[in-house]
Coordinates of C-alpha atoms in Angstrom, one line a residue:
Chain A
M264 CA 0.1 -5.7 -38.2
L265 CA -0.6 -2.5 -36.5
L266 CA 2.4 -1.5 -34.4
H267 CA 1.4 0.0 -31.1
R268 CA 3.2 3.1 -30.0
L269 CA 5.2 2.3 -26.9
D270 CA 6.6 5.7 -26.4
A271 CA 7.1 6.6 -22.8
R272 CA 8.9 9.9 -23.6
P273 CA 7.2 13.1 -22.5
D274 CA 4.8 14.7 -24.9
F275 CA 5.9 18.3 -25.4
R276 CA 2.6 19.5 -27.0
P277 CA 0.9 20.6 -23.7
N278 CA 4.1 22.6 -22.9
L279 CA 4.0 24.3 -26.3
L280 CA 0.3 25.1 -26.0
L281 CA 0.7 26.5 -22.5
A282 CA 3.8 28.5 -23.5
L283 CA 1.8 30.0 -26.4
L284 CA -1.1 30.9 -24.2
I285 CA 1.4 32.7 -21.8
A286 CA 3.0 34.5 -24.8
L287 CA -0.5 35.8 -25.7
A288 CA -1.6 36.5 -22.1
L289 CA 1.5 38.4 -20.9
P290 CA 1.2 41.4 -23.3
V291 CA -2.5 41.7 -22.6
S292 CA -1.9 41.5 -18.8
L293 CA 0.7 44.3 -19.0
L294 CA -1.9 46.6 -20.4
A295 CA -4.8 45.5 -18.2
G296 CA -6.0 47.5 -15.3
R297 CA -9.0 49.5 -14.1
V298 CA -7.6 52.0 -16.6
W299 CA -6.2 50.1 -19.6
I300 CA -2.8 51.4 -20.8
D301 CA -2.5 52.5 -24.4
P302 CA 1.2 52.7 -25.0
A303 CA 0.7 55.4 -27.6
T304 CA -1.5 57.8 -25.5
T305 CA -1.2 57.0 -21.8
P306 CA 1.2 59.4 -20.1
N307 CA 4.4 57.7 -18.8
A308 CA 3.3 54.4 -20.3
A309 CA 6.8 53.2 -20.8
V310 CA 7.7 53.8 -17.2
I311 CA 4.6 52.2 -15.9
L312 CA 5.1 49.2 -18.1
A313 CA 8.8 48.8 -17.4
Q314 CA 8.9 49.5 -13.7
L315 CA 5.4 48.3 -12.5
R316 CA 3.6 46.1 -14.9
L317 CA 6.5 44.0 -16.4
P318 CA 8.1 43.0 -13.1
R319 CA 4.6 42.3 -11.7
G320 CA 3.6 40.1 -14.7
L321 CA 6.9 38.2 -14.7
L322 CA 6.7 37.7 -10.9
A323 CA 3.2 36.3 -11.4
L324 CA 4.6 33.8 -13.9
V325 CA 7.5 32.9 -11.7
I326 CA 5.3 32.4 -8.5
G327 CA 2.6 30.5 -10.4
G328 CA 5.2 28.3 -12.1
G329 CA 6.8 27.4 -8.8
L330 CA 3.5 26.6 -7.1
G331 CA 2.1 24.6 -10.1
A332 CA 5.3 22.5 -10.3
A333 CA 5.3 22.0 -6.5
G334 CA 1.7 20.9 -6.5
A335 CA 2.3 18.4 -9.3
A336 CA 5.3 16.9 -7.4
M337 CA 3.4 16.8 -4.1
Q338 CA 0.4 15.0 -5.7
G339 CA 2.8 12.6 -7.3
Y340 CA 4.7 12.0 -4.1
L341 CA 1.7 11.4 -1.9
R342 CA -0.1 9.6 -4.7
N343 CA -3.1 11.7 -3.8
P344 CA -4.9 14.2 -6.0
L345 CA -5.9 16.3 -3.0
A346 CA -2.3 17.0 -1.9
D347 CA -1.1 20.6 -1.9
P348 CA 2.3 22.2 -1.4
G349 CA 1.1 23.6 1.9
L350 CA 1.1 20.1 3.4
F351 CA 4.9 20.2 3.9
G352 CA 4.6 23.2 6.2
I353 CA 7.0 25.2 4.1
A354 CA 4.5 27.9 3.1
P355 CA 3.4 28.4 6.7
G356 CA 7.1 28.4 7.8
A357 CA 7.9 31.2 5.3
A358 CA 4.8 33.1 6.3
L359 CA 5.9 32.9 10.0
G360 CA 9.3 34.3 9.0
A361 CA 7.7 37.2 7.2
V362 CA 5.2 37.9 10.0
I363 CA 8.0 38.0 12.5
C364 CA 9.7 40.6 10.3
L365 CA 6.5 42.7 10.0
W366 CA 5.9 42.4 13.8
F367 CA 9.2 44.1 14.5
G368 CA 8.7 46.4 11.6
A369 CA 10.8 49.5 11.5
A370 CA 12.7 48.5 14.6
L371 CA 14.8 46.1 12.5
P372 CA 18.0 47.4 10.7
F373 CA 17.6 47.9 6.9
A374 CA 13.8 47.9 7.3
S375 CA 13.5 50.6 4.8
T376 CA 15.1 48.5 2.0
G377 CA 12.0 46.4 1.6
L378 CA 14.1 43.3 1.3
L379 CA 13.8 42.2 4.9
V380 CA 10.3 40.6 4.6
P381 CA 11.4 38.3 1.7
I382 CA 14.7 37.5 3.5
F383 CA 12.9 36.6 6.8
A384 CA 10.3 34.6 4.8
L385 CA 13.1 32.6 3.1
I386 CA 14.7 32.0 6.5
G387 CA 11.3 30.7 7.7
A388 CA 11.0 28.5 4.7
G389 CA 14.6 27.2 5.2
G390 CA 13.8 26.5 8.9
A391 CA 10.8 24.5 7.9
M392 CA 12.8 22.6 5.3
A393 CA 15.6 21.9 7.9
L394 CA 13.1 20.7 10.5
L395 CA 11.3 18.5 7.9
S396 CA 14.7 16.9 6.9
L397 CA 15.6 16.4 10.5
I398 CA 12.4 14.7 11.5
A399 CA 11.7 12.5 8.5
G400 CA 14.7 12.6 6.3
R401 CA 16.5 9.5 7.6
T402 CA 13.7 7.0 7.2
G403 CA 12.4 7.9 3.7
G404 CA 8.9 6.8 4.8
I405 CA 6.1 8.9 3.2
A406 CA 3.6 8.7 6.1
L407 CA 6.1 10.0 8.7
F408 CA 7.2 12.7 6.2
T409 CA 3.7 13.9 5.6
L410 CA 2.8 13.9 9.3
A411 CA 6.0 15.9 10.0
G412 CA 5.0 18.4 7.4
M413 CA 1.5 18.8 8.8
M414 CA 2.9 19.3 12.3
I415 CA 5.3 22.0 11.1
A416 CA 2.4 23.7 9.2
S417 CA 0.2 23.5 12.3
L418 CA 2.9 24.9 14.6
A419 CA 3.9 27.7 12.2
G420 CA 0.2 28.6 11.7
A421 CA -0.3 28.7 15.5
L422 CA 2.8 30.9 16.0
T423 CA 1.6 33.2 13.1
S424 CA -1.8 33.6 14.9
L425 CA 0.0 34.3 18.1
A426 CA 2.1 37.0 16.5
I427 CA -1.1 38.6 15.0
S428 CA -2.9 38.5 18.4
L429 CA 0.1 40.0 20.1
A430 CA 0.9 42.6 17.4
P431 CA 2.5 45.7 19.0
N432 CA 0.0 48.1 17.3
A433 CA -2.9 48.2 14.9
F434 CA -0.8 49.2 12.0
A435 CA 1.5 46.1 12.4
M436 CA -1.5 43.9 12.7
S437 CA -3.2 45.3 9.6
E438 CA 0.1 45.0 7.7
I439 CA 0.5 41.3 8.7
V440 CA -3.1 40.4 7.9
S441 CA -2.9 42.2 4.6
W442 CA 0.4 40.6 3.7
L443 CA -0.8 37.1 4.5
M444 CA -3.6 37.5 2.0
G445 CA -1.1 37.4 -0.8
A446 CA -0.7 40.0 -3.5
L447 CA 1.6 41.2 -6.2
T448 CA 0.8 44.9 -5.8
D449 CA 3.8 47.3 -6.0
R450 CA 6.3 44.5 -6.5
S451 CA 9.5 45.5 -8.2
W452 CA 12.4 44.0 -10.2
S453 CA 14.3 43.3 -6.9
D454 CA 11.5 40.9 -5.9
L455 CA 11.7 39.2 -9.2
W456 CA 15.5 38.8 -8.8
I457 CA 14.9 37.1 -5.5
A458 CA 12.1 34.7 -6.7
L459 CA 13.4 33.8 -10.2
P460 CA 16.6 32.0 -9.4
L461 CA 15.2 30.2 -6.4
T462 CA 12.1 29.1 -8.2
A463 CA 14.2 28.0 -11.2
A464 CA 16.4 25.9 -9.0
G465 CA 13.4 24.5 -7.2
I466 CA 11.7 23.4 -10.5
A467 CA 15.0 21.9 -11.6
C468 CA 15.0 19.8 -8.3
L469 CA 11.4 18.8 -8.9
R470 CA 12.2 17.7 -12.4
L471 CA 15.1 15.6 -11.1
A472 CA 12.6 13.9 -8.7
G473 CA 10.4 12.9 -11.7
T474 CA 11.8 9.4 -12.2
G475 CA 11.3 8.6 -8.5
L476 CA 7.8 10.0 -8.6
D477 CA 7.0 7.8 -11.6
A478 CA 8.2 4.7 -9.8
L479 CA 5.8 5.6 -6.9
I480 CA 2.8 5.1 -9.3
L481 CA 3.0 1.5 -8.2
G482 CA 3.4 2.2 -4.5
E483 CA 6.3 2.6 -2.1
A484 CA 7.4 -1.1 -2.0
A485 CA 7.4 -1.5 -5.8
A486 CA 9.1 1.8 -6.3
R487 CA 12.0 0.8 -3.9
S488 CA 12.3 -2.5 -5.7
M489 CA 12.8 -0.6 -8.9
G490 CA 15.7 1.2 -7.5
M491 CA 14.0 4.4 -6.3
N492 CA 16.0 5.9 -3.4
P493 CA 13.5 7.2 -0.9
Q494 CA 16.0 9.5 0.9
R495 CA 17.2 11.1 -2.3
L496 CA 13.6 11.6 -3.5
Q497 CA 12.7 13.3 -0.2
A498 CA 15.7 15.5 -0.3
L499 CA 14.8 16.6 -3.9
L500 CA 11.3 17.3 -2.9
I501 CA 12.2 19.3 0.2
A502 CA 14.6 21.3 -1.9
G503 CA 12.2 21.7 -4.8
V504 CA 9.1 22.5 -2.8
G505 CA 11.0 24.6 -0.3
L506 CA 12.7 26.8 -3.0
T507 CA 9.6 27.2 -5.2
V508 CA 7.0 27.7 -2.4
G509 CA 9.4 29.5 0.0
S510 CA 10.4 32.1 -2.6
G511 CA 6.8 32.5 -3.7
V512 CA 5.6 33.3 -0.2
A513 CA 8.7 35.5 0.3
V514 CA 7.7 37.9 -2.4
A515 CA 3.9 37.5 -2.6
G516 CA 2.6 36.2 0.7
I517 CA 0.3 33.2 0.8
V518 CA -1.1 32.4 -2.6
G519 CA -3.2 29.2 -2.1
F520 CA -5.0 26.7 -4.3
V521 CA -2.7 27.1 -7.3
G522 CA -0.7 23.9 -6.4
L523 CA -4.0 22.0 -5.9
I524 CA -6.0 23.1 -8.9
V525 CA -3.4 23.3 -11.6
P526 CA -2.3 19.6 -11.7
H527 CA -5.9 18.7 -12.1
L528 CA -6.4 21.1 -15.0
V529 CA -3.4 19.8 -16.8
R530 CA -3.4 16.1 -16.0
P531 CA -5.8 15.2 -18.9
L532 CA -3.4 16.8 -21.3
T533 CA -0.6 14.5 -20.3
D534 CA 0.1 10.8 -20.1
Q535 CA -0.6 11.1 -16.3
R536 CA 2.9 10.2 -15.2
P537 CA 4.0 12.6 -12.4
S538 CA 7.2 13.4 -14.3
S539 CA 5.1 14.4 -17.4
L540 CA 3.0 16.7 -15.2
I541 CA 5.7 18.9 -13.6
M542 CA 6.5 21.2 -16.5
P543 CA 2.9 21.6 -17.9
S544 CA 1.8 22.3 -14.3
A545 CA 4.5 24.9 -13.9
L546 CA 3.4 26.6 -17.2
A547 CA -0.4 26.3 -16.3
G548 CA 0.3 27.7 -12.8
A549 CA 2.2 30.6 -14.3
L550 CA -0.8 31.3 -16.6
L551 CA -3.3 31.0 -13.9
V552 CA -1.6 33.4 -11.5
L553 CA -0.9 35.9 -14.3
V554 CA -4.6 35.9 -15.4
A555 CA -5.9 36.0 -11.8
D556 CA -3.6 38.9 -11.0
S557 CA -4.8 40.7 -14.1
V558 CA -8.4 40.1 -13.0
C559 CA -7.6 41.5 -9.6
R560 CA -6.4 44.7 -11.3
I561 CA -9.4 45.0 -13.6
L562 CA -12.2 44.5 -11.1
P563 CA -13.8 47.8 -10.3
L564 CA -13.5 47.6 -6.5
V565 CA -12.6 50.3 -4.0
T566 CA -9.3 48.7 -3.3
E567 CA -7.6 46.1 -5.5
L568 CA -8.7 42.5 -4.7
R569 CA -5.9 40.5 -3.1
L570 CA -4.5 37.8 -5.3
G571 CA -4.7 35.2 -2.5
I572 CA -8.3 35.9 -2.0
A573 CA -9.1 35.8 -5.7
L574 CA -7.4 32.4 -6.1
S575 CA -9.2 31.1 -3.0
L576 CA -12.5 32.3 -4.4
I577 CA -11.7 30.3 -7.5
G578 CA -10.0 27.4 -5.8
A579 CA -12.5 26.6 -3.0
P580 CA -15.5 25.8 -5.3
F581 CA -13.1 23.9 -7.6
F582 CA -11.9 21.8 -4.6
L583 CA -15.6 21.1 -3.8
W584 CA -16.3 20.1 -7.3
L585 CA -13.3 17.8 -7.2
L586 CA -14.5 16.1 -4.0
L587 CA -18.0 15.7 -5.5
R588 CA -16.5 14.1 -8.6
M589 CA -14.4 11.8 -6.6
R590 CA -17.4 10.8 -4.5
R591 CA -19.4 10.1 -7.7
R592 CA -16.5 7.9 -9.0
M593 CA -16.3 6.0 -5.7
A594 CA -20.1 5.4 -5.8
Chain B
M272 CA 25.4 -25.4 -19.0
S273 CA 25.8 -22.2 -16.8
V274 CA 26.0 -22.6 -13.1
P275 CA 22.7 -21.5 -11.4
A276 CA 22.8 -18.4 -9.3
V277 CA 21.6 -18.6 -5.8
L278 CA 19.3 -16.4 -3.7
E279 CA 20.0 -17.3 -0.1
A280 CA 18.1 -16.4 3.1
S281 CA 20.0 -17.2 6.2
G282 CA 18.4 -17.1 9.7
L283 CA 15.9 -14.4 8.8
C284 CA 14.0 -12.8 11.6
V285 CA 11.6 -10.0 10.8
A286 CA 9.2 -8.2 13.2
R287 CA 6.4 -5.9 12.4
G288 CA 4.7 -3.8 15.1
G289 CA 6.7 -5.6 17.8
R290 CA 5.4 -9.0 16.6
G291 CA 7.8 -11.6 15.1
V292 CA 6.6 -12.4 11.5
L293 CA 9.5 -14.4 10.4
N294 CA 11.5 -16.6 12.8
D295 CA 14.8 -18.0 11.8
V296 CA 13.9 -18.7 8.2
S297 CA 16.7 -20.1 6.0
L298 CA 16.3 -20.9 2.3
N299 CA 18.5 -21.5 -0.7
I300 CA 16.8 -20.9 -4.0
K301 CA 18.4 -21.5 -7.4
T302 CA 17.7 -19.9 -10.7
G303 CA 16.1 -22.1 -13.3
T304 CA 13.3 -23.2 -10.9
V305 CA 9.9 -22.1 -9.9
T306 CA 9.5 -22.0 -6.1
A307 CA 6.1 -21.4 -4.5
I308 CA 5.7 -20.1 -1.0
C309 CA 2.5 -21.3 0.6
G310 CA 0.9 -21.0 4.0
P311 CA -2.2 -19.9 5.8
N312 CA -3.1 -16.2 6.2
G313 CA -0.6 -14.4 8.5
A314 CA 2.1 -17.1 8.0
G315 CA 4.6 -14.5 6.8
K316 CA 4.6 -15.4 3.1
S317 CA 4.5 -11.8 1.8
T318 CA 7.0 -10.7 4.4
L319 CA 9.4 -13.5 3.3
L320 CA 9.1 -12.4 -0.3
E321 CA 9.7 -8.7 0.7
A322 CA 12.7 -9.8 2.7
L323 CA 14.1 -11.7 -0.3
A324 CA 13.6 -8.5 -2.3
G325 CA 15.5 -6.5 0.3
L326 CA 12.5 -4.4 1.1
V327 CA 12.1 -5.0 4.9
P328 CA 14.5 -4.3 7.7
L329 CA 15.8 -7.6 9.2
Q330 CA 16.1 -8.1 12.9
S331 CA 18.7 -10.7 12.2
G332 CA 20.0 -12.9 9.4
A333 CA 20.8 -11.9 5.9
V334 CA 19.7 -12.3 2.3
L335 CA 22.6 -13.1 -0.1
L336 CA 22.4 -12.7 -3.8
G337 CA 25.2 -14.6 -5.6
G338 CA 27.0 -14.7 -2.3
R339 CA 26.8 -11.0 -1.7
A340 CA 24.6 -9.4 1.0
L341 CA 21.6 -7.6 -0.6
A342 CA 22.2 -4.5 1.5
E343 CA 25.7 -4.1 0.0
I344 CA 24.4 -4.2 -3.6
P345 CA 23.6 -0.8 -5.1
A346 CA 19.9 -0.2 -5.4
L347 CA 19.8 0.0 -9.2
Q348 CA 21.9 -3.1 -9.7
R349 CA 19.7 -4.9 -7.3
A350 CA 16.6 -3.7 -9.1
R351 CA 18.0 -5.0 -12.4
Q352 CA 18.5 -8.4 -10.8
L353 CA 15.3 -8.7 -8.7
G354 CA 11.9 -8.0 -10.1
Y355 CA 9.3 -7.7 -7.4
L356 CA 5.5 -7.6 -7.8
P357 CA 3.7 -6.7 -4.6
Q358 CA 0.4 -8.1 -3.6
A359 CA -2.7 -6.1 -4.6
A360 CA -0.5 -3.4 -6.2
E361 CA -2.3 -0.1 -6.4
I362 CA -1.8 2.1 -9.5
A363 CA -1.9 5.7 -8.3
W364 CA -2.6 7.4 -11.7
D365 CA -4.5 6.4 -14.7
V366 CA -1.6 5.8 -17.0
A367 CA -1.8 3.9 -20.2
V368 CA -0.8 0.2 -20.1
R369 CA 2.2 0.8 -22.3
N370 CA 3.5 3.4 -19.9
L371 CA 2.9 1.1 -16.9
V372 CA 4.9 -1.7 -18.6
M373 CA 7.6 0.7 -19.5
L374 CA 8.1 1.5 -15.8
G375 CA 9.8 -2.0 -15.7
R376 CA 12.7 -0.5 -17.7
M377 CA 13.4 2.0 -15.0
P378 CA 16.2 0.1 -13.3
H379 CA 18.0 0.0 -16.7
R380 CA 17.4 3.7 -17.2
D381 CA 16.3 3.1 -20.8
A382 CA 13.1 2.8 -22.8
D383 CA 13.7 -0.4 -24.7
H384 CA 10.6 -0.5 -26.8
R385 CA 11.4 -3.9 -28.3
I386 CA 11.5 -5.7 -24.9
V387 CA 8.3 -3.9 -23.8
Q388 CA 6.6 -4.8 -27.0
D389 CA 7.6 -8.5 -26.7
V390 CA 6.5 -8.7 -23.1
M391 CA 3.1 -7.1 -23.9
K392 CA 2.7 -9.5 -26.9
A393 CA 3.5 -12.5 -24.8
L394 CA 1.0 -11.5 -22.1
D395 CA -1.7 -10.7 -24.7
L396 CA -1.6 -7.0 -23.7
L397 CA -1.0 -5.3 -27.1
P398 CA -4.7 -4.8 -27.8
F399 CA -4.9 -2.7 -24.6
A400 CA -1.5 -0.8 -25.1
A401 CA -3.1 2.6 -25.1
R402 CA -5.9 1.9 -22.7
P403 CA -5.8 3.7 -19.3
V404 CA -5.4 1.2 -16.4
S405 CA -8.7 2.2 -14.9
Q406 CA -10.5 0.7 -17.9
L407 CA -8.9 -2.8 -17.5
S408 CA -10.6 -5.8 -16.0
G409 CA -9.0 -7.4 -12.9
G410 CA -7.3 -10.0 -15.0
E411 CA -5.9 -7.5 -17.6
R412 CA -4.6 -5.4 -14.8
A413 CA -2.9 -8.3 -13.1
R414 CA -1.2 -9.2 -16.4
A415 CA -0.1 -5.6 -17.0
L416 CA 1.4 -5.5 -13.5
L417 CA 3.3 -8.7 -14.1
A418 CA 4.4 -7.4 -17.6
R419 CA 6.0 -4.4 -15.8
V420 CA 8.2 -6.8 -13.8
L421 CA 9.0 -9.0 -16.9
A422 CA 9.9 -5.9 -18.9
G423 CA 12.9 -5.4 -16.5
T424 CA 14.2 -8.8 -17.7
P425 CA 15.3 -9.6 -14.1
E426 CA 17.3 -12.7 -13.1
W427 CA 14.8 -13.2 -10.3
I428 CA 11.1 -12.8 -10.4
L429 CA 9.5 -12.4 -7.0
A430 CA 5.7 -12.2 -7.3
D431 CA 3.1 -12.0 -4.6
E432 CA -0.1 -13.7 -5.7
P433 CA 0.3 -12.9 -9.4
L434 CA -2.4 -15.3 -10.4
A435 CA -5.1 -14.3 -7.9
A436 CA -7.2 -12.2 -10.2
L437 CA -6.9 -14.3 -13.3
D438 CA -9.3 -16.6 -15.0
I439 CA -8.1 -20.1 -15.7
A440 CA -7.1 -19.5 -19.2
H441 CA -4.9 -16.5 -18.3
Q442 CA -3.7 -18.3 -15.2
D443 CA -2.5 -21.1 -17.4
N444 CA -1.0 -18.6 -19.9
L445 CA 0.8 -16.8 -17.2
V446 CA 2.1 -19.9 -15.5
C447 CA 3.5 -21.0 -18.8
H448 CA 5.4 -17.7 -19.1
L449 CA 6.7 -18.0 -15.6
R450 CA 7.9 -21.5 -16.3
Q451 CA 9.4 -20.4 -19.6
A452 CA 11.2 -17.7 -17.7
A453 CA 12.6 -20.3 -15.3
K454 CA 13.6 -22.5 -18.2
G455 CA 15.4 -19.5 -19.7
G456 CA 17.4 -19.2 -16.5
A457 CA 15.4 -17.0 -14.2
G458 CA 14.6 -17.8 -10.6
V459 CA 10.9 -17.6 -10.1
V460 CA 9.5 -17.3 -6.5
L461 CA 5.8 -17.0 -6.2
V462 CA 3.5 -16.5 -3.2
L463 CA 0.5 -18.7 -3.9
H464 CA -2.7 -19.3 -1.9
D465 CA -4.0 -21.8 -4.4
L466 CA -2.3 -25.0 -3.4
A467 CA -3.3 -26.9 -6.6
L468 CA -1.5 -24.3 -8.7
A469 CA 1.6 -24.6 -6.5
M470 CA 1.4 -28.4 -6.6
N471 CA 1.0 -28.5 -10.4
H472 CA 3.5 -25.8 -11.4
A473 CA 6.2 -25.3 -8.8
D474 CA 9.4 -27.3 -8.7
R475 CA 9.6 -26.7 -5.0
I476 CA 7.2 -25.6 -2.4
V477 CA 8.1 -23.9 0.9
V478 CA 5.3 -24.1 3.4
L479 CA 5.3 -21.4 6.1
D480 CA 3.5 -21.6 9.4
E481 CA 3.6 -18.8 12.0
G482 CA 6.8 -17.4 10.5
R483 CA 8.7 -20.7 10.4
I484 CA 9.3 -23.2 7.6
A485 CA 6.9 -26.1 8.1
A486 CA 7.8 -28.0 5.0
D487 CA 10.2 -27.6 2.1
G488 CA 10.5 -29.8 -1.0
P489 CA 8.7 -31.0 -4.1
G490 CA 4.9 -30.7 -4.0
A491 CA 4.2 -34.3 -3.2
A492 CA 6.2 -34.0 0.0
A493 CA 5.7 -30.4 1.0
L494 CA 1.9 -30.4 0.4
A495 CA 1.2 -33.9 1.6
P496 CA -2.3 -34.2 3.2
A497 CA -0.8 -34.7 6.6
I498 CA 1.1 -31.4 6.3
I499 CA -1.9 -29.5 5.0
R500 CA -3.9 -30.9 8.0
R501 CA -1.2 -29.8 10.4
V502 CA -0.7 -26.3 8.9
W503 CA -4.1 -25.3 7.6
G504 CA -6.2 -27.5 9.9
V505 CA -8.1 -28.9 6.9
E506 CA -8.7 -32.5 5.9
C507 CA -8.0 -33.0 2.3
E508 CA -6.8 -35.4 -0.4
W509 CA -5.2 -34.9 -3.8
L510 CA -7.1 -36.1 -6.8
G511 CA -5.8 -36.5 -10.4
S512 CA -2.3 -37.2 -11.6
Q513 CA 1.0 -35.4 -12.1
G514 CA 0.6 -31.9 -13.3
R515 CA -3.2 -32.0 -13.1
F516 CA -3.8 -32.4 -9.3
A517 CA -6.9 -30.9 -7.7
L518 CA -7.4 -30.6 -4.0
S519 CA -10.5 -32.0 -2.4
T520 CA -11.1 -30.6 1.0
G521 CA -13.8 -31.4 3.6
P522 CA -14.4 -33.3 6.8
A523 CA -12.4 -36.5 7.2
R524 CA -14.1 -39.6 5.9

């Protein structure tokens, strides 16, 4: 008799495939630009690669990885393929923190170090996480949690708009708007050292949430009957999404759509359980942001295309296609 | 012979949206039996099952499992003892049937392939093991969902309308499995709309009406035509014989 495979262990092949693609894409990305670097002939190639391109490439991987993992976890938690890390209000919270820093600009102490914006953004993300825990953390209910996140997102968005409209001068306004568009231009190793440990810790939290997310496949009541602890799951998600998204926004501004698109691209490669999707989504997110950032550098425009804009240009039509496909299925 | 374990509800009151759904419900259910909870729509059947599974906040009263309050039993230990199948369970992602059934092992924190394989074989699911749940018929899906509960080998099986989407052959097959589970020492509590199924297969029937117990006992007593008339407002008579009853409803003759 044919023995059916009843293996519910994760399949590592998607991870290996994506890791291989990253290993191929990273060296190409380091050389890519409007003027391609030839390590043998380009003057100062070693300095450009070591001080500009490598931290930028690695940062793209870190940010994309965090956003991809957060998107997969959010979709698993809300049991909704249209969910996105922005729904928890952590990205808008981090953006508000950064905008406040840019608003005050040089008036702040240590402004010249370049570390203030990420620090303020992390404080903003932390504030959003704390508020989210305070409002929804005790009940463990998903609906209240989501509404709390949307309220925080809306409030932080409104305050950000207020800060832009009341900007002290045109320079501050332009700096804020430009920062909000998201970019990896001129990022350094110090940005990487901020984002890397926080994102790694965030992804670790999201992976710990995997079992609870799997239980939610059958709905909230069945999941609780299987021993899923809703408060623990929420705490892991707040920490995981907060650390990944918060640190991403802190060093690169708002980079949208990665968390929405990537789980969809990767889901067919997995067994569809949310826990199986987190690592492949992290790797695919890393690859997507790396490639998108390289494309931003290559395009022959007057100024470099902002990463956030490039990803939105890819993401919005994808989102539309997703909606149309869902409509067709429902019909 | 081992002493049966007891799942006890004592003075349960549950409210939803400010409306009392269960009012002072007390029950004492033993393992080794099949108990059916019946009642008209909105009587509180599903809420009672959720309360027995420890999934709804109680206004007053308590549910005791082996003499210990459910609330005091750690979640995982409780999950290993009580297998709960909700009504109209939605499956969020298009997982394969084998992975869906394997979720039943979650409370045990293992992936016991032998148990999962046995349950799938018993419920005639092996031919669909690798099939995504979106490609199952209603009946196959209902069996897969019940298989998930059985894969946890719980001492108590609490299932809300597990037979609703099944054809008569699979209904029969499933009832046999549930009866077998009861014979093997499990306590089986089912919410059933189909009174004939309850009459023919349950050892005990609890009839709920507006959140209160209207009748409790063996089928012949709890589902007597007079009680059905009082609770459901329907004139009826039972046709057939023990284990093969059919309910004939209609205007009084």
